[in-house]
Amino acid sequence: MKTRRLYATIALAGLPAAMLAALASGYAWAQTAPDPNDDGESQLRLDQPLVTSAADTTIQNTSTDNGKDQNRSNTANADDQDQAANDPDTAAVPDPNADPDADKNAEEQAAALKELRRQNLREPSVDVLEPKKLPDELTPGIRLGSFILRPSVSESLGMERTRTGKDSITRTYMQTGLKGSLASDWELHQLTISGEGTWDKTLSGIPQDDPEGQIQAALRLDVTDATKVNLRAGFAMQREDISAANAIANATNQALVSTYTATAEVTHDLGVIRGTAGIDFERQTYGDAQLDNGQFVSQKDRNENTVTLRGRIGYELSQAIIPFVEGSYARTLYDEHRDTLGFIRDAQIYAIKTGMEGDFGEKLRGEISTGYALAEFDDSRLKSISAITFDGKATWSPHRGTDVDLGLKTEIEPSTTAGASGDVAYTANAALTQAIIDTLKGHVSTAFTLRDYSTASLANQTVYDLGAGLTWGLSRSID
C-alpha cells in the first residue's frame, strides 16, 4: 500500500512538470516553424531582431530582391511547362517500356516518407492489438470455384450432471468435433451449406459415445433492396441424451433421434417498419432404446410432425435499436393417433412475445424478449401447459479477440409419462471465446436447464453443463 501511494505521489508531482515541458516545446516550435502564408516581405519573424544595423538592412533588401527575381523565374518556368503539357505537338509521349507499377511504388514511398516526417506519431490501440478483422479476413478458407470452404476441428472436455428430485447422474467426457461451411461468393443472393460432426469418449458415468452429426443448407434470395427470401433445410441425427426429459432411466442405449427441418420466410422493409412472415416444418423420428437387460423398447409412437406459422413486426427507432412484436401458431401431429398408453398427444401451441433487437457494432449485438406461451392437447385428460417465456441471445466483445455469448430459451416439451402433459424447460447458457492466434481459439462454456413439471405430479429436473476446449481453423494452413 505504501509503495502504491509513493508511485501515485511521484506521478502527481511529475504531471505539472510534463505539462510545462510540453508547453515549452510548443513555444520553441512556434519560434522556428515557418509560416505557410509568409511571402518573404511583410512577415516579421520572431527569431529576427527588432533593431538592425544599416549594413544588415542592405543585405536583407538585396536578399529580398534576389528572392523576388528567383520567384519570377520559377513562375515563368512553370508557365512554360504548363503550356508545353497542353500543346499536343510538344506533349510527352508515354514510354511503352515503362513499369506500370512505378507510379504505385512512388506513391507508396511518398506515403511512407510522409509518415516518417509526422510530428505527432499515431497512437496504437489500448490493447496493442491489430484491428479486428472481418470473418472473411480472419478465415480466408479454400476457394472452390465461386464458393469458399472453411473447415475447423475442436477438442473439448465436458461435464454433465442431471438431478431429478434426490437422484443425480454425472457424466464426464472428451468430445472431438469436425465442422465446415461452404459459402457462395456471389454479388447477389447467397448459398451456405454447413455441416458438423462430434464424437464423445465417456471418461466416467453412463457411456454415450455414439457419433452425432447435422447438415444444413440456407439460401438467401435478394429479390429487391427491401425484400429478401430465406429458404433453409436441414437434417440431424443423434442419440437421445441421458438428461433429456423423456430419456429411459434403465436404458444402456437411448433412442436414436432423427430430425428433419425446413423453413421459408420473407422479410420486407417499409421505411422504419420491418416485417417478417415465415413457416417452419420439423419432423422427429425415434429408434428403439436398449434396456440394461438387453431388451429393446420401441419408441415409434413418439414420431411427430410440427408446422409453425409466425409473423414479426419491428419498428426502427434507430439503426441500432429495433423493438418488435412476434406471434406464432404451431400444430403438432403424431404418426400414431394414440401412444402405447392410450393418450392422444396431438397439440396446438400459441405464443406471443415482445422485445428488442440491437446492433451496436462489434461491441454488442443481439436481442431479448419476454412473452406468453400456451399448449392445448387434443386429449381432455392432459392438462394445458402455459408459461411466461424468456428468450434472447447476445454477443458482447469487451476487447478485440474476446467474445462473450449469452443465451436464454423457454420451450414447452411434451411428455411420455402416463397422465403427464409435459414440462416447461428454461435454459440459460454462456460461453467465453478467446482468440489465441488467428487460427486457434479457446473457449469455456456453461449451461443450466430447469424443467418445471408443475402440471404433473413429477419432481422438477435440473441439468448442469460445463465445458472447455480449443478450436483450430484449418483454412489458413491448408489454403
mmCIF file of N, CA and C in Angstrom, residues 234-276:
data_model
loop_
_atom_site.group_PDB
_atom_site.id
_atom_site.type_symbol
_atom_site.label_atom_id
_atom_site.label_comp_id
_atom_site.label_asym_id
_atom_site.label_seq_id
_atom_site.Cartn_x
_atom_site.Cartn_y
_atom_site.Cartn_z
ATOM 1 N N GLY A 234 -32.609 -28.846 -43.342
ATOM 2 C CA GLY A 234 -31.557 -29.482 -42.570
ATOM 3 C C GLY A 234 -31.922 -30.880 -42.109
ATOM 4 N N PHE A 235 -30.895 -31.591 -41.691
ATOM 5 C CA PHE A 235 -31.057 -32.938 -41.150
ATOM 6 C C PHE A 235 -30.045 -33.134 -40.034
ATOM 7 N N ALA A 236 -30.490 -33.766 -38.940
ATOM 8 C CA ALA A 236 -29.613 -34.034 -37.796
ATOM 9 C C ALA A 236 -29.919 -35.414 -37.247
ATOM 10 N N MET A 237 -28.876 -36.087 -36.771
ATOM 11 C CA MET A 237 -29.040 -37.405 -36.158
ATOM 12 C C MET A 237 -28.183 -37.468 -34.904
ATOM 13 N N GLN A 238 -28.796 -37.904 -33.810
ATOM 14 C CA GLN A 238 -28.076 -38.000 -32.553
ATOM 15 C C GLN A 238 -28.766 -39.003 -31.632
ATOM 16 N N ARG A 239 -27.995 -39.514 -30.688
ATOM 17 C CA ARG A 239 -28.547 -40.379 -29.659
ATOM 18 C C ARG A 239 -29.200 -39.502 -28.597
ATOM 19 N N GLU A 240 -30.411 -39.846 -28.181
ATOM 20 C CA GLU A 240 -31.096 -39.045 -27.166
ATOM 21 C C GLU A 240 -30.251 -38.970 -25.899
ATOM 22 N N ASP A 241 -30.107 -37.769 -25.383
ATOM 23 C CA ASP A 241 -29.240 -37.555 -24.228
ATOM 24 C C ASP A 241 -29.867 -38.141 -22.971
ATOM 25 N N ILE A 242 -28.991 -38.611 -22.074
ATOM 26 C CA ILE A 242 -29.496 -39.169 -20.814
ATOM 27 C C ILE A 242 -30.163 -38.100 -19.963
ATOM 28 N N SER A 243 -29.882 -36.822 -20.248
ATOM 29 C CA SER A 243 -30.513 -35.730 -19.499
ATOM 30 C C SER A 243 -31.788 -35.228 -20.156
ATOM 31 N N ALA A 244 -32.219 -35.856 -21.258
ATOM 32 C CA ALA A 244 -33.443 -35.432 -21.932
ATOM 33 C C ALA A 244 -34.660 -35.726 -21.070
ATOM 34 N N ALA A 245 -35.736 -34.983 -21.331
ATOM 35 C CA ALA A 245 -36.934 -35.103 -20.492
ATOM 36 C C ALA A 245 -37.539 -36.499 -20.562
ATOM 37 N N ASN A 246 -37.503 -37.150 -21.737
ATOM 38 C CA ASN A 246 -38.144 -38.447 -21.908
ATOM 39 C C ASN A 246 -37.147 -39.594 -22.032
ATOM 40 N N ALA A 247 -35.920 -39.401 -21.551
ATOM 41 C CA ALA A 247 -34.932 -40.472 -21.584
ATOM 42 C C ALA A 247 -35.354 -41.592 -20.633
ATOM 43 N N ILE A 248 -35.074 -42.847 -21.026
ATOM 44 C CA ILE A 248 -35.427 -44.014 -20.218
ATOM 45 C C ILE A 248 -34.335 -44.236 -19.174
ATOM 46 N N ALA A 249 -34.746 -44.350 -17.920
ATOM 47 C CA ALA A 249 -33.784 -44.376 -16.807
ATOM 48 C C ALA A 249 -32.865 -45.582 -16.862
ATOM 49 N N ASN A 250 -33.390 -46.779 -17.144
ATOM 50 C CA ASN A 250 -32.592 -48.005 -17.061
ATOM 51 C C ASN A 250 -32.141 -48.495 -18.434
ATOM 52 N N ALA A 251 -31.940 -47.550 -19.361
ATOM 53 C CA ALA A 251 -31.518 -47.932 -20.711
ATOM 54 C C ALA A 251 -30.009 -47.747 -20.842
ATOM 55 N N THR A 252 -29.375 -48.708 -21.458
ATOM 56 C CA THR A 252 -27.947 -48.588 -21.749
ATOM 57 C C THR A 252 -27.717 -47.801 -23.033
ATOM 58 N N ASN A 253 -28.662 -47.876 -23.951
ATOM 59 C CA ASN A 253 -28.621 -47.092 -25.187
ATOM 60 C C ASN A 253 -29.968 -46.412 -25.380
ATOM 61 N N GLN A 254 -29.944 -45.076 -25.383
ATOM 62 C CA GLN A 254 -31.175 -44.332 -25.610
ATOM 63 C C GLN A 254 -31.565 -44.405 -27.091
ATOM 64 N N ALA A 255 -32.740 -43.899 -27.396
ATOM 65 C CA ALA A 255 -33.250 -43.952 -28.765
ATOM 66 C C ALA A 255 -32.423 -43.050 -29.675
ATOM 67 N N LEU A 256 -32.287 -43.478 -30.929
ATOM 68 C CA LEU A 256 -31.620 -42.678 -31.941
ATOM 69 C C LEU A 256 -32.653 -41.726 -32.548
ATOM 70 N N VAL A 257 -32.376 -40.420 -32.489
ATOM 71 C CA VAL A 257 -33.329 -39.392 -32.905
ATOM 72 C C VAL A 257 -32.879 -38.786 -34.229
ATOM 73 N N SER A 258 -33.765 -38.773 -35.206
ATOM 74 C CA SER A 258 -33.515 -38.124 -36.499
ATOM 75 C C SER A 258 -34.457 -36.935 -36.629
ATOM 76 N N THR A 259 -33.890 -35.793 -37.006
ATOM 77 C CA THR A 259 -34.673 -34.557 -37.099
ATOM 78 C C THR A 259 -34.543 -33.980 -38.502
ATOM 79 N N TYR A 260 -35.684 -33.691 -39.124
ATOM 80 C CA TYR A 260 -35.731 -33.068 -40.441
ATOM 81 C C TYR A 260 -36.378 -31.690 -40.291
ATOM 82 N N THR A 261 -35.773 -30.679 -40.882
ATOM 83 C CA THR A 261 -36.305 -29.316 -40.749
ATOM 84 C C THR A 261 -36.355 -28.641 -42.109
ATOM 85 N N ALA A 262 -37.307 -27.714 -42.254
ATOM 86 C CA ALA A 262 -37.430 -26.888 -43.455
ATOM 87 C C ALA A 262 -38.068 -25.559 -43.049
ATOM 88 N N THR A 263 -37.589 -24.467 -43.650
ATOM 89 C CA THR A 263 -38.067 -23.129 -43.307
ATOM 90 C C THR A 263 -38.149 -22.278 -44.564
ATOM 91 N N ALA A 264 -39.178 -21.459 -44.629
ATOM 92 C CA ALA A 264 -39.307 -20.447 -45.681
ATOM 93 C C ALA A 264 -39.829 -19.170 -45.042
ATOM 94 N N GLU A 265 -39.165 -18.056 -45.289
ATOM 95 C CA GLU A 265 -39.584 -16.790 -44.705
ATOM 96 C C GLU A 265 -39.289 -15.638 -45.652
ATOM 97 N N VAL A 266 -40.077 -14.585 -45.512
ATOM 98 C CA VAL A 266 -39.930 -13.381 -46.316
ATOM 99 C C VAL A 266 -39.776 -12.198 -45.369
ATOM 100 N N THR A 267 -38.767 -11.365 -45.618
ATOM 101 C CA THR A 267 -38.526 -10.156 -44.831
ATOM 102 C C THR A 267 -38.624 -8.954 -45.743
ATOM 103 N N HIS A 268 -39.385 -7.947 -45.310
ATOM 104 C CA HIS A 268 -39.583 -6.744 -46.126
ATOM 105 C C HIS A 268 -39.466 -5.515 -45.237
ATOM 106 N N ASP A 269 -38.759 -4.513 -45.742
ATOM 107 C CA ASP A 269 -38.587 -3.244 -45.034
ATOM 108 C C ASP A 269 -39.505 -2.195 -45.638
ATOM 109 N N LEU A 270 -40.298 -1.555 -44.769
ATOM 110 C CA LEU A 270 -41.176 -0.461 -45.181
ATOM 111 C C LEU A 270 -40.733 0.802 -44.451
ATOM 112 N N GLY A 271 -39.627 1.351 -44.902
ATOM 113 C CA GLY A 271 -39.102 2.514 -44.201
ATOM 114 C C GLY A 271 -38.558 2.118 -42.845
ATOM 115 N N VAL A 272 -39.194 2.629 -41.783
ATOM 116 C CA VAL A 272 -38.751 2.317 -40.423
ATOM 117 C C VAL A 272 -39.439 1.070 -39.877
ATOM 118 N N ILE A 273 -40.310 0.461 -40.653
ATOM 119 C CA ILE A 273 -41.026 -0.741 -40.216
ATOM 120 C C ILE A 273 -40.468 -1.953 -40.948
ATOM 121 N N ARG A 274 -40.169 -3.005 -40.180
ATOM 122 C CA ARG A 274 -39.662 -4.246 -40.746
ATOM 123 C C ARG A 274 -40.650 -5.368 -40.450
ATOM 124 N N GLY A 275 -40.989 -6.110 -41.472
ATOM 125 C CA GLY A 275 -41.937 -7.202 -41.307
ATOM 126 C C GLY A 275 -41.348 -8.522 -41.773
ATOM 127 N N THR A 276 -41.636 -9.600 -41.029
ATOM 128 C CA THR A 276 -41.168 -10.939 -41.377
ATOM 129 C C THR A 276 -42.304 -11.928 -41.203
#
